[in-house]
Each structure stands twice: as C-alpha cells, then as structure tokens.
PDB file of C-alpha atoms in Angstrom:
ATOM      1  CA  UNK A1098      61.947 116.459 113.688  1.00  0.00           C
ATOM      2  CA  UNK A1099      65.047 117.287 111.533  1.00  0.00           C
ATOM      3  CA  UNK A1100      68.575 119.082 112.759  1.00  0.00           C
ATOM      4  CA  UNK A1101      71.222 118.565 110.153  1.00  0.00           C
ATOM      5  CA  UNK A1102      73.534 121.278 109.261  1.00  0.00           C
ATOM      6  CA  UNK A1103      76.452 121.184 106.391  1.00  0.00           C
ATOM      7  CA  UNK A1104      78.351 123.788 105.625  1.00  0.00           C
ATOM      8  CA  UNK A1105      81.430 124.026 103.614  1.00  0.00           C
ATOM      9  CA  UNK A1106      84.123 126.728 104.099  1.00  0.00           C
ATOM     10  CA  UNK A1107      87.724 128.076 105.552  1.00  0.00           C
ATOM     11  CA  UNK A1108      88.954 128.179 108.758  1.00  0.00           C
ATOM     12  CA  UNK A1109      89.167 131.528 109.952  1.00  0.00           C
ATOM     13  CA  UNK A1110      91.968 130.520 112.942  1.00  0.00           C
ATOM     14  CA  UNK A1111      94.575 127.430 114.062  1.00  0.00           C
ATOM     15  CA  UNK A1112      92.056 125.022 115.910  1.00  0.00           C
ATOM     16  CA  UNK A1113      93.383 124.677 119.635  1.00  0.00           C
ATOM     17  CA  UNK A1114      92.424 121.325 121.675  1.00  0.00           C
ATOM     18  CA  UNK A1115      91.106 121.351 125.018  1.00  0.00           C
ATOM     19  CA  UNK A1116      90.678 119.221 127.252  1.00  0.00           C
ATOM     20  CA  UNK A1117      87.423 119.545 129.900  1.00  0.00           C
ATOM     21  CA  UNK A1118      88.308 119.140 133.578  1.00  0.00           C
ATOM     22  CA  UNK A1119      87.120 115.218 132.994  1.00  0.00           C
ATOM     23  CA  UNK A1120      89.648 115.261 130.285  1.00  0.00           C
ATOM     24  CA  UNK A1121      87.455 114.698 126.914  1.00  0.00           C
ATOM     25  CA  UNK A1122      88.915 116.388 124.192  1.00  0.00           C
ATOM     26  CA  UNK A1123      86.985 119.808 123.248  1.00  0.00           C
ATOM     27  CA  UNK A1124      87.315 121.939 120.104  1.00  0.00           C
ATOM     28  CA  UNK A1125      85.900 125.374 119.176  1.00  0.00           C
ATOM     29  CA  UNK A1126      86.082 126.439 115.665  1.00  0.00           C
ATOM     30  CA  UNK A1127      85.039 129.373 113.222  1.00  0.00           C
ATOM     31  CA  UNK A1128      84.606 128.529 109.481  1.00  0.00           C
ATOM     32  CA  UNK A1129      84.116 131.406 106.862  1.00  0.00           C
ATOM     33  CA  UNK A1130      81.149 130.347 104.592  1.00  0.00           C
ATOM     34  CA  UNK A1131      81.245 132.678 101.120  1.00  0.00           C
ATOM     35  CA  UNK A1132      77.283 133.732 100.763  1.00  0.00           C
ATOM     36  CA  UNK A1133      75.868 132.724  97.415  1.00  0.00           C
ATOM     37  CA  UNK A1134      75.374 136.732  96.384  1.00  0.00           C
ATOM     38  CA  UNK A1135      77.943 139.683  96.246  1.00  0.00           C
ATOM     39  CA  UNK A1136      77.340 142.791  98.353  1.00  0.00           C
ATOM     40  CA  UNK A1137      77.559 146.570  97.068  1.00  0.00           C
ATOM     41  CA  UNK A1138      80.747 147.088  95.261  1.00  0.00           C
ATOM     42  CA  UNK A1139      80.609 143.423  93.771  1.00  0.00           C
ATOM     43  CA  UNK A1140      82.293 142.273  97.092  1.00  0.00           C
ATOM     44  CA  UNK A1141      81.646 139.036  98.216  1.00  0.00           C
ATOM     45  CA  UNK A1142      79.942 138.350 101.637  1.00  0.00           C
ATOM     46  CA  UNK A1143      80.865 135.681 104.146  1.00  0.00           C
ATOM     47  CA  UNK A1144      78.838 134.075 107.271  1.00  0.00           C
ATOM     48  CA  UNK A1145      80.835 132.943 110.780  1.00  0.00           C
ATOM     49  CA  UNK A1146      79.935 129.765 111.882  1.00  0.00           C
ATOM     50  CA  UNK A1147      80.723 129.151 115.089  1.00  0.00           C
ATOM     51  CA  UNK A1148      81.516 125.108 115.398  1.00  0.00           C
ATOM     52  CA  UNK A1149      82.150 122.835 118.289  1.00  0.00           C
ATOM     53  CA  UNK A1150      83.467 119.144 117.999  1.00  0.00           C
ATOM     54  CA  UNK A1151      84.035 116.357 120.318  1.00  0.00           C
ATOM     55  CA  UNK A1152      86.258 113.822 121.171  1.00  0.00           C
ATOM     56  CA  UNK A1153      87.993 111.627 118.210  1.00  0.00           C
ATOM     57  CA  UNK A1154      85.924 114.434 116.178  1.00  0.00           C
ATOM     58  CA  UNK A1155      87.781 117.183 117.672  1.00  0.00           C
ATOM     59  CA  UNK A1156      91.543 115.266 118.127  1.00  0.00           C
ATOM     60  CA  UNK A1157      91.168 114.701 114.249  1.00  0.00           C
ATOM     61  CA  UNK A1158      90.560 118.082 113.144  1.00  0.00           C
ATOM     62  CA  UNK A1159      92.983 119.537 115.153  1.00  0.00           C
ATOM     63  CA  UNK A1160      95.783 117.672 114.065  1.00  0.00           C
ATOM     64  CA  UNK A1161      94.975 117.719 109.960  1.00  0.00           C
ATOM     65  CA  UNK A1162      93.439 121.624 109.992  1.00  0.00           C
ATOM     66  CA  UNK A1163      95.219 124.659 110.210  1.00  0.00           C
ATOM     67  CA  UNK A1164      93.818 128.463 109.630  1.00  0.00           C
ATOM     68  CA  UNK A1165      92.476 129.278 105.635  1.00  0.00           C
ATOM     69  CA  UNK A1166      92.117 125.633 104.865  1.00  0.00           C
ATOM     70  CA  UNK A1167      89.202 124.008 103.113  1.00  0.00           C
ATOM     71  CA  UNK A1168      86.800 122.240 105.627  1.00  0.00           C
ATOM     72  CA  UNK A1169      83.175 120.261 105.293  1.00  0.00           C
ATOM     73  CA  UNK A1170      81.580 119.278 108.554  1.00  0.00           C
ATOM     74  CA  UNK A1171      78.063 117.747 108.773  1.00  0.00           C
ATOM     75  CA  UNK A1172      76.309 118.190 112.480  1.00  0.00           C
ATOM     76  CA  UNK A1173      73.204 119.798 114.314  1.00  0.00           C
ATOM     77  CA  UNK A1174      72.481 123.179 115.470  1.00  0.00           C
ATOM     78  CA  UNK A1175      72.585 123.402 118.935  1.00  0.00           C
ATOM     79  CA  UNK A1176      72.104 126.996 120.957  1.00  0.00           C
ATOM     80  CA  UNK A1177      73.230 127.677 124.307  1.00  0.00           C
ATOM     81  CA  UNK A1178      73.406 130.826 126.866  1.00  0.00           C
ATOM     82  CA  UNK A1179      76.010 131.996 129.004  1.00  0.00           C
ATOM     83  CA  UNK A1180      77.428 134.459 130.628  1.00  0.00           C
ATOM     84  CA  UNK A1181      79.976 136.525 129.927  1.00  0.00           C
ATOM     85  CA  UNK A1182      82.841 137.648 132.058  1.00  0.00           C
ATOM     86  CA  UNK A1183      81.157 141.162 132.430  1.00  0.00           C
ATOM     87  CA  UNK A1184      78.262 139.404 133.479  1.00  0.00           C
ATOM     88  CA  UNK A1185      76.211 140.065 130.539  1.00  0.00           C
ATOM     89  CA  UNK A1186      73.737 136.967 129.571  1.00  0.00           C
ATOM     90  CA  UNK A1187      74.889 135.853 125.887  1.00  0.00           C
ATOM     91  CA  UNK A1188      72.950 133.467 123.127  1.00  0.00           C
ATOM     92  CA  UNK A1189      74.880 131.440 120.542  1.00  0.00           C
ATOM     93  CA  UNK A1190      73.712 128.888 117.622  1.00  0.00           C
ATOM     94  CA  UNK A1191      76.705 126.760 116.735  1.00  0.00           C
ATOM     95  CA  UNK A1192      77.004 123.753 114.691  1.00  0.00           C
ATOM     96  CA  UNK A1193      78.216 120.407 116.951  1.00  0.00           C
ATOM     97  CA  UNK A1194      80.339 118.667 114.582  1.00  0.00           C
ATOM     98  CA  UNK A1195      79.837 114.867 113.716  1.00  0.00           C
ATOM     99  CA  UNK A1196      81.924 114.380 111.372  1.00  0.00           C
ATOM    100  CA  UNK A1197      84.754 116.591 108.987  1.00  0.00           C
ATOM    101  CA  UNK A1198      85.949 116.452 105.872  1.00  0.00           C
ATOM    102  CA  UNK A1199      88.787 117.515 103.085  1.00  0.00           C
ATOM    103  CA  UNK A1200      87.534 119.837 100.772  1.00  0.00           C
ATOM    104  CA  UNK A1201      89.928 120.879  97.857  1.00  0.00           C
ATOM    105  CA  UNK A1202      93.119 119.222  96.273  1.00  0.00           C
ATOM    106  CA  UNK A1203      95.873 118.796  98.422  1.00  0.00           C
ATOM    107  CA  UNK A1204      97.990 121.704  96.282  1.00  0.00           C
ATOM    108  CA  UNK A1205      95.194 123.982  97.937  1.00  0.00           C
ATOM    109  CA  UNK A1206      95.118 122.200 101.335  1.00  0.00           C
ATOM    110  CA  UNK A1207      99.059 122.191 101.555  1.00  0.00           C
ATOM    111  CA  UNK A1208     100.032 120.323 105.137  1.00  0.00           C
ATOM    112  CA  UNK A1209      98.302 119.759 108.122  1.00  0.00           C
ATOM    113  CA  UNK A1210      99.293 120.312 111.839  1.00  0.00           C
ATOM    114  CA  UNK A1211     101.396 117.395 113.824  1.00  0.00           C
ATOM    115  CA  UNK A1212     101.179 117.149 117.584  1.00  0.00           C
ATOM    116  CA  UNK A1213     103.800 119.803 117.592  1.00  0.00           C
ATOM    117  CA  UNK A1214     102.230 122.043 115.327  1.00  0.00           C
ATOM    118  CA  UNK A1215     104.535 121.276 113.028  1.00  0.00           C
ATOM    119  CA  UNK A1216     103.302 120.966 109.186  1.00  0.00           C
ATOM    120  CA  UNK A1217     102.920 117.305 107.302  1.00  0.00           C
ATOM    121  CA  UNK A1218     101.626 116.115 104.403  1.00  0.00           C
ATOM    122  CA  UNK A1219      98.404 113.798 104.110  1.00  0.00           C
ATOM    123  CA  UNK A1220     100.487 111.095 102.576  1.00  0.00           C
ATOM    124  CA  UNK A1221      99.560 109.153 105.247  1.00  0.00           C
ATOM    125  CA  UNK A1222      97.004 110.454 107.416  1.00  0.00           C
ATOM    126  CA  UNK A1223      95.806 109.056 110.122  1.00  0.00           C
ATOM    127  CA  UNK A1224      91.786 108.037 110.072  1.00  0.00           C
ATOM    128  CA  UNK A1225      89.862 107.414 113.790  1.00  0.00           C
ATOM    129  CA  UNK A1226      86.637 106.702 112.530  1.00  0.00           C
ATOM    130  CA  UNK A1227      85.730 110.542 111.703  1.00  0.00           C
ATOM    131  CA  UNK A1228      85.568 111.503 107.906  1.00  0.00           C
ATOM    132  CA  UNK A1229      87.987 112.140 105.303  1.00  0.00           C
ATOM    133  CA  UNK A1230      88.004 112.453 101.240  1.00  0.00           C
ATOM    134  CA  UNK A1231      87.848 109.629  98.916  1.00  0.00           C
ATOM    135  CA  UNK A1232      91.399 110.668  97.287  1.00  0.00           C
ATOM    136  CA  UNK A1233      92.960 110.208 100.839  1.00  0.00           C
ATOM    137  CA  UNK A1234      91.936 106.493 100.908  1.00  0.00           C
ATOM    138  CA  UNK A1235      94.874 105.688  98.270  1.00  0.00           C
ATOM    139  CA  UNK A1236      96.992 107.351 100.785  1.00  0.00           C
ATOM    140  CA  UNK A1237      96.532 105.015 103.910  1.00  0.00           C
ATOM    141  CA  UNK A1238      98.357 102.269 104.383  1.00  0.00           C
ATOM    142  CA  UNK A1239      96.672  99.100 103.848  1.00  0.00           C
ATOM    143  CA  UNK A1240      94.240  99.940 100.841  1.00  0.00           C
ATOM    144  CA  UNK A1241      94.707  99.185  97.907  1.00  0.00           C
ATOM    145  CA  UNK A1242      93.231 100.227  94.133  1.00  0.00           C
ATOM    146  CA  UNK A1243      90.673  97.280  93.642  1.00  0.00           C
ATOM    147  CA  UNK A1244      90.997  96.693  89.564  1.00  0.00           C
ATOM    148  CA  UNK A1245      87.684  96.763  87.261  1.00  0.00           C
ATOM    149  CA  UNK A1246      87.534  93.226  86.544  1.00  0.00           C
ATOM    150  CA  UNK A1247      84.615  92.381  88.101  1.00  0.00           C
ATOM    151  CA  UNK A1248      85.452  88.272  88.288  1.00  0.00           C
ATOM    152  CA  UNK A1249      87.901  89.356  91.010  1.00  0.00           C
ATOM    153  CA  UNK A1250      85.418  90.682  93.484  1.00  0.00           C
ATOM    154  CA  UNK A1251      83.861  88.463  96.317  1.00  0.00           C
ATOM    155  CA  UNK A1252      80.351  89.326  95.791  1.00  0.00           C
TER     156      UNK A1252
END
C-alpha cells in the first residue's frame, strides 16, 4: 500500500504551536494549493489543505513560516472524525506532515517568525533534522562551498 502526499502552496494563516496536555508540540495548518485550471471568468481556483505536523516538524515550521509564504511539505493522508462543539459528528482528510520545505527565493519568502513572533532573516536558520532548501545550506554555519576539483574529495 502507498500514502504519500506533496503539495506545494501558501499559507493561508500565522501557524500557532501547541502543546498537548503531555506537552508534545502540535501544529495545525492550512496551505492554499492554486488548481492547475482557471474557473469561469479566467479566475484561478485554489484547494485548502488542511495539514497537521508534529514535534521538531511542527517547532520548525512555526518558527521559519508566517501567513502567504511559500511552503512544500511531503506526508500521508490521514482522516479522522470528531465532534463538534454543537455536537454534530464531523470527517476531515488532512495531510500529517513529515517533513517541510522553502519554496521560492528568499526576496519572495522575506523573514520568518522568532520565538517572539518577531521577523528574521534565514541567514542563519536553524535546521533540527526536518527539511529545508539547498540555497539555505550556504547559510548555516559550519558548511562550506566544497570546490570542483575533484582530487580534493575523500572518496
């Protein structure tokens, strides 16, 4: 059997951490997905994915994400019910985020969130294990451009 979902899109709100009464970190997340084809009118369409991430997952894109940026997360579909709080019984099919990535340049991305909501820049972020762009690699302390002659390298 196969469950892998990608999708690529914007934010539609601030993520918000939570915590869950055992205290792992929790996030719940919308992304706007443009659909391939334009409506009536020549308007273009979108999809609302509803996302959830865990843990490291979840601490990192709360702290580099903020509301209209770019974001790629690869996961599995996962539905649930629930109930709502008028008591009405409630289906969802959301994505549970493995890992999340930059999408765009970081002129389009501008600055991402610090613990105090304040805005940064990615010249330095910070990387947990989760995923991140190939031109942020430059950026972290500790790497450095490998040169193209080849008699350098150790295998």
């Amino acid at each position: 059997m196969l469950n892998i979902a990608v999708i690529m899109g914007r934010l539609t709100a601030n993520p918000e951490l939570r915590q869950t009464q055992g205290g792992i970190s929790v996030l719940s997340f919308t992304v706007a997905v443009d659909r391939r084809f334009v409506g009536l009118n020549n308007e273009r369409q979108a999809d609302f994915i509803y996302c959830v991430a865990w843990r490291q997952t979840a601490e990192f894109i709360s702290k580099y994400f903020v509301k209209g940026q770019m974001i790629a997360v690869e996961g599995s579909l996962q539905s649930r019910n629930y109930t709502d709080k008028n008591g009405n019984n409630r289906s969802v099919i959301e994505v549970v985020v493995d890992n999340a990535s930059f999408c765009g340049s970081k002129a389009e991305t501008g600055g991402a969130r610090n613990q105090d909501n304040s805005q940064a820049k990615f010249d330095q972020p910070a990387h947990n294990g989760d995923s991140f762009s190939v031109g942020d690699i430059e950026n972290i302390d500790g790497f450095e451009e490998i040169g193209t002659d080849d008699s350098e390298l150790p295998f």
